[in-house]
PDB file of C-alpha atoms in Angstrom:
ATOM      1  CA  ALA A  26      -2.573  11.352   9.610  1.00 71.00           C
ATOM      2  CA  GLU A  27      -3.799  13.680  12.074  1.00 84.00           C
ATOM      3  CA  ARG A  28      -7.069  11.725  12.541  1.00 87.00           C
ATOM      4  CA  VAL A  29      -5.350   8.555  13.293  1.00 88.00           C
ATOM      5  CA  LYS A  30      -2.855  10.365  15.816  1.00 89.00           C
ATOM      6  CA  VAL A  31      -5.885  11.848  17.748  1.00 94.00           C
ATOM      7  CA  ALA A  32      -7.660   8.518  17.970  1.00 94.00           C
ATOM      8  CA  ASN A  33      -4.639   6.662  19.046  1.00 94.00           C
ATOM      9  CA  ALA A  34      -3.930   9.518  21.759  1.00 96.00           C
ATOM     10  CA  VAL A  35      -7.428   9.177  23.419  1.00 97.00           C
ATOM     11  CA  ASN A  36      -7.362   5.449  23.246  1.00 96.00           C
ATOM     12  CA  SER A  37     -10.329   5.307  20.897  1.00 97.00           C
ATOM     13  CA  ASP A  38     -12.373   2.000  20.776  1.00 97.00           C
ATOM     14  CA  VAL A  39     -13.120   2.285  17.056  1.00 97.00           C
ATOM     15  CA  PHE A  40     -11.926   4.635  14.185  1.00 96.00           C
ATOM     16  CA  VAL A  41     -14.661   5.514  11.491  1.00 97.00           C
ATOM     17  CA  SER A  42     -13.677   7.596   8.670  1.00 94.00           C
ATOM     18  CA  ILE A  43     -16.503   9.215   6.766  1.00 96.00           C
ATOM     19  CA  HIS A  44     -16.500  10.127   3.090  1.00 95.00           C
ATOM     20  CA  SER A  45     -18.655  10.572   0.021  1.00 95.00           C
ATOM     21  CA  ASN A  46     -17.586   8.698  -3.073  1.00 93.00           C
ATOM     22  CA  GLY A  47     -17.063   9.460  -6.712  1.00 93.00           C
ATOM     23  CA  SER A  48     -16.932   7.513  -9.914  1.00 92.00           C
ATOM     24  CA  PRO A  49     -16.248   8.326 -13.612  1.00 92.00           C
ATOM     25  CA  ASN A  50     -19.449   6.093 -14.000  1.00 95.00           C
ATOM     26  CA  ALA A  51     -22.451   8.216 -13.284  1.00 97.00           C
ATOM     27  CA  GLY A  52     -24.403   4.897 -12.659  1.00 97.00           C
ATOM     28  CA  ASP A  53     -22.420   4.079  -9.667  1.00 96.00           C
ATOM     29  CA  ARG A  54     -24.413   4.747  -6.451  1.00 97.00           C
ATOM     30  CA  GLY A  55     -24.728   3.414  -2.823  1.00 98.00           C
ATOM     31  CA  ILE A  56     -23.002   2.994   0.172  1.00 98.00           C
ATOM     32  CA  GLU A  57     -20.019   0.745   0.795  1.00 97.00           C
ATOM     33  CA  VAL A  58     -17.608   0.307   3.896  1.00 97.00           C
ATOM     34  CA  TYR A  59     -13.914  -0.543   3.567  1.00 95.00           C
ATOM     35  CA  TRP A  60     -12.123  -2.608   6.196  1.00 95.00           C
ATOM     36  CA  GLU A  61      -8.342  -3.943   6.390  1.00 93.00           C
ATOM     37  CA  SER A  62      -7.813  -7.537   6.723  1.00 93.00           C
ATOM     38  CA  ARG A  63      -3.881  -7.151   7.538  1.00 90.00           C
ATOM     39  CA  ARG A  64      -4.255  -5.962  10.933  1.00 90.00           C
ATOM     40  CA  GLU A  65      -4.093  -8.053  14.399  1.00 90.00           C
ATOM     41  CA  PHE A  66      -7.609  -6.959  14.808  1.00 95.00           C
ATOM     42  CA  ALA A  67      -9.049  -7.810  11.137  1.00 96.00           C
ATOM     43  CA  LEU A  68     -11.876  -9.878  12.389  1.00 97.00           C
ATOM     44  CA  GLU A  69     -13.108  -7.133  14.406  1.00 97.00           C
ATOM     45  CA  ASN A  70     -12.625  -4.554  11.544  1.00 97.00           C
ATOM     46  CA  GLN A  71     -14.840  -6.940   9.110  1.00 98.00           C
ATOM     47  CA  ARG A  72     -17.477  -7.229  12.046  1.00 98.00           C
ATOM     48  CA  LEU A  73     -17.748  -3.396  12.426  1.00 98.00           C
ATOM     49  CA  ALA A  74     -17.837  -3.093   8.540  1.00 98.00           C
ATOM     50  CA  ARG A  75     -20.660  -5.440   8.583  1.00 98.00           C
ATOM     51  CA  THR A  76     -22.377  -4.140  11.560  1.00 98.00           C
ATOM     52  CA  VAL A  77     -22.547  -0.284  10.442  1.00 98.00           C
ATOM     53  CA  GLN A  78     -23.138  -1.145   6.733  1.00 98.00           C
ATOM     54  CA  ASP A  79     -26.338  -3.293   7.663  1.00 98.00           C
ATOM     55  CA  ARG A  80     -27.488  -0.672   9.856  1.00 98.00           C
ATOM     56  CA  MET A  81     -27.094   2.241   7.557  1.00 98.00           C
ATOM     57  CA  ILE A  82     -28.896   0.326   4.841  1.00 98.00           C
ATOM     58  CA  GLU A  83     -31.588  -1.073   7.074  1.00 97.00           C
ATOM     59  CA  ASN A  84     -32.352   2.577   8.559  1.00 97.00           C
ATOM     60  CA  ALA A  85     -32.218   4.301   5.191  1.00 97.00           C
ATOM     61  CA  GLN A  86     -34.700   1.835   3.686  1.00 96.00           C
ATOM     62  CA  ARG A  87     -37.153   1.578   6.654  1.00 95.00           C
ATOM     63  CA  THR A  88     -37.459   5.202   6.373  1.00 95.00           C
ATOM     64  CA  GLY A  89     -38.334   5.174   2.937  1.00 95.00           C
ATOM     65  CA  TYR A  90     -35.045   5.974   1.232  1.00 95.00           C
ATOM     66  CA  GLY A  91     -33.914   3.513  -1.530  1.00 90.00           C
ATOM     67  CA  VAL A  92     -30.118   3.456  -0.744  1.00 95.00           C
ATOM     68  CA  ARG A  93     -27.915   0.662  -2.974  1.00 97.00           C
ATOM     69  CA  ASP A  94     -26.007  -1.932  -0.666  1.00 98.00           C
ATOM     70  CA  ARG A  95     -22.596  -1.932  -2.103  1.00 97.00           C
ATOM     71  CA  GLY A  96     -21.263  -4.016   0.700  1.00 97.00           C
ATOM     72  CA  ILE A  97     -18.096  -4.276   2.575  1.00 97.00           C
ATOM     73  CA  ILE A  98     -14.714  -4.225   0.592  1.00 93.00           C
ATOM     74  CA  ASP A  99     -11.421  -5.287   2.153  1.00 92.00           C
ATOM     75  CA  SER A 100      -9.021  -2.508   1.394  1.00 88.00           C
ATOM     76  CA  SER A 101      -5.773  -4.449   1.787  1.00 84.00           C
ATOM     77  CA  CYS A 102      -5.068  -4.204  -2.151  1.00 76.00           C
ATOM     78  CA  TRP A 103      -7.335  -0.942  -2.688  1.00 69.00           C
ATOM     79  CA  ARG A 104      -5.534   0.033  -5.895  1.00 65.00           C
ATOM     80  CA  GLY A 105      -2.809  -1.763  -8.128  1.00 57.00           C
ATOM     81  CA  ARG A 106      -0.398   0.893  -8.794  1.00 55.00           C
ATOM     82  CA  GLU A 107       2.547  -0.035 -10.896  1.00 64.00           C
ATOM     83  CA  GLY A 108       1.822  -3.764 -10.151  1.00 63.00           C
ATOM     84  CA  ARG A 109       1.568  -3.128  -6.213  1.00 68.00           C
ATOM     85  CA  CYS A 110      -1.343  -3.231  -3.929  1.00 69.00           C
ATOM     86  CA  VAL A 111      -1.949  -0.046  -1.685  1.00 70.00           C
ATOM     87  CA  GLY A 112      -4.164  -0.109   1.132  1.00 72.00           C
ATOM     88  CA  LEU A 113      -6.233   2.876   2.443  1.00 74.00           C
ATOM     89  CA  TYR A 114      -3.767   4.640   4.398  1.00 71.00           C
ATOM     90  CA  VAL A 115      -6.078   5.360   7.368  1.00 78.00           C
ATOM     91  CA  LEU A 116      -6.769   1.538   7.676  1.00 84.00           C
ATOM     92  CA  SER A 117      -3.450   0.116   6.419  1.00 79.00           C
ATOM     93  CA  PRO A 118      -0.815  -1.379   8.786  1.00 80.00           C
ATOM     94  CA  GLY A 119       1.927   1.017   9.628  1.00 71.00           C
ATOM     95  CA  GLY A 120       4.718   1.694   6.887  1.00 53.00           C
ATOM     96  CA  GLN A 121       2.534   1.511   4.022  1.00 54.00           C
ATOM     97  CA  THR A 122       1.693   4.814   2.277  1.00 53.00           C
ATOM     98  CA  PRO A 123      -0.068   5.605  -1.014  1.00 51.00           C
ATOM     99  CA  LEU A 124       2.500   6.257  -3.699  1.00 52.00           C
ATOM    100  CA  GLY A 125       2.851  10.220  -3.338  1.00 52.00           C
ATOM    101  CA  GLY A 126       0.929  10.175  -0.294  1.00 55.00           C
ATOM    102  CA  ASN A 127       1.705  11.757   3.135  1.00 55.00           C
ATOM    103  CA  PRO A 128       4.665  10.042   5.066  1.00 57.00           C
ATOM    104  CA  GLN A 129       2.763  10.647   8.310  1.00 54.00           C
ATOM    105  CA  ALA A 130       0.262   8.255   7.107  1.00 54.00           C
ATOM    106  CA  LYS A 131       2.490   5.394   8.202  1.00 68.00           C
ATOM    107  CA  VAL A 132       1.224   5.560  11.784  1.00 78.00           C
ATOM    108  CA  PRO A 133      -1.550   2.781  12.061  1.00 84.00           C
ATOM    109  CA  THR A 134      -4.637   2.906  14.068  1.00 89.00           C
ATOM    110  CA  LEU A 135      -4.433   0.961  17.251  1.00 93.00           C
ATOM    111  CA  MET A 136      -8.056   0.115  17.294  1.00 95.00           C
ATOM    112  CA  PRO A 137     -10.592  -1.553  14.891  1.00 96.00           C
ATOM    113  CA  GLY A 138     -11.579   0.865  11.888  1.00 95.00           C
ATOM    114  CA  VAL A 139     -13.528   1.326   8.978  1.00 96.00           C
ATOM    115  CA  LEU A 140     -13.780   3.780   6.209  1.00 95.00           C
ATOM    116  CA  VAL A 141     -17.628   4.729   5.298  1.00 97.00           C
ATOM    117  CA  GLU A 142     -18.289   5.803   1.847  1.00 96.00           C
ATOM    118  CA  LEU A 143     -21.897   7.534   1.999  1.00 95.00           C
ATOM    119  CA  LEU A 144     -23.150   7.773  -1.485  1.00 97.00           C
ATOM    120  CA  PHE A 145     -21.778   8.985  -4.639  1.00 97.00           C
ATOM    121  CA  LEU A 146     -21.447  12.667  -5.526  1.00 97.00           C
ATOM    122  CA  SER A 147     -21.257  11.455  -9.015  1.00 97.00           C
ATOM    123  CA  ASN A 148     -24.779  10.129  -8.981  1.00 97.00           C
ATOM    124  CA  THR A 149     -27.763  12.510  -9.470  1.00 97.00           C
ATOM    125  CA  ASP A 150     -29.985  10.150  -7.177  1.00 97.00           C
ATOM    126  CA  ASP A 151     -27.526   9.726  -4.479  1.00 97.00           C
ATOM    127  CA  VAL A 152     -26.642  13.603  -4.615  1.00 97.00           C
ATOM    128  CA  ALA A 153     -30.538  14.199  -3.979  1.00 97.00           C
ATOM    129  CA  LEU A 154     -30.391  11.979  -0.939  1.00 96.00           C
ATOM    130  CA  LEU A 155     -27.262  13.936   0.301  1.00 96.00           C
ATOM    131  CA  LYS A 156     -29.229  16.999  -0.180  1.00 97.00           C
ATOM    132  CA  ASP A 157     -32.324  15.653   1.950  1.00 97.00           C
ATOM    133  CA  ASP A 158     -31.946  16.272   5.663  1.00 97.00           C
ATOM    134  CA  ARG A 159     -34.172  13.383   6.531  1.00 97.00           C
ATOM    135  CA  ALA A 160     -32.055  10.991   4.146  1.00 97.00           C
ATOM    136  CA  ARG A 161     -28.970  12.075   5.955  1.00 96.00           C
ATOM    137  CA  ASP A 162     -30.107  11.865   9.244  1.00 97.00           C
ATOM    138  CA  ALA A 163     -31.517   8.374   8.588  1.00 97.00           C
ATOM    139  CA  ILE A 164     -28.161   7.138   7.215  1.00 97.00           C
ATOM    140  CA  ALA A 165     -26.355   8.859  10.147  1.00 97.00           C
ATOM    141  CA  GLN A 166     -28.536   7.274  12.689  1.00 98.00           C
ATOM    142  CA  GLY A 167     -28.090   3.730  11.054  1.00 98.00           C
ATOM    143  CA  LEU A 168     -24.119   4.432  11.339  1.00 98.00           C
ATOM    144  CA  ALA A 169     -24.417   5.413  15.020  1.00 98.00           C
ATOM    145  CA  TRP A 170     -26.667   2.474  15.929  1.00 98.00           C
ATOM    146  CA  GLY A 171     -23.988   0.209  14.049  1.00 98.00           C
ATOM    147  CA  ILE A 172     -21.281   1.615  16.110  1.00 98.00           C
ATOM    148  CA  LEU A 173     -23.161   1.044  19.294  1.00 98.00           C
ATOM    149  CA  ASP A 174     -24.168  -2.418  18.325  1.00 98.00           C
ATOM    150  CA  PHE A 175     -20.468  -3.226  17.683  1.00 98.00           C
ATOM    151  CA  LEU A 176     -19.127  -1.670  20.845  1.00 98.00           C
ATOM    152  CA  LYS A 177     -22.208  -3.557  22.949  1.00 97.00           C
ATOM    153  CA  SER A 178     -20.892  -6.986  21.333  1.00 95.00           C
ATOM    154  CA  GLN A 179     -17.289  -6.434  22.515  1.00 87.00           C
TER     155      GLN A 179
END
């Protein structure tokens, strides 16, 4: 919630939340980017997600790192809980909080945003990439270039 407040307070052009994924299935691997379709700037969210995803995968593969492209995912119904869809709170419209979540998360971003999942901590191949400085640099560079490409096209 604090990240969103800071981004809003400084009038950020984009909001990018960076994480590493995990799964009970050790075979799950790769990079995916979440975006939110229920916002007034949904098309910008989707375009930002596509741009950063493409650039991260492209740069990782160009520098010799085999990263799986898991694509971009609309987070508007991230999890069905008790028959309800719950979005990712850092991307969701205001007033929506994950069950048991932080009530301050009701504050929405005022700019396009994405949540980036950089590889899986539950997959040994992805963990090896995360431990490799050059692989991390290649992915980070792709992410930065994707953000710049998005901003240049605004």
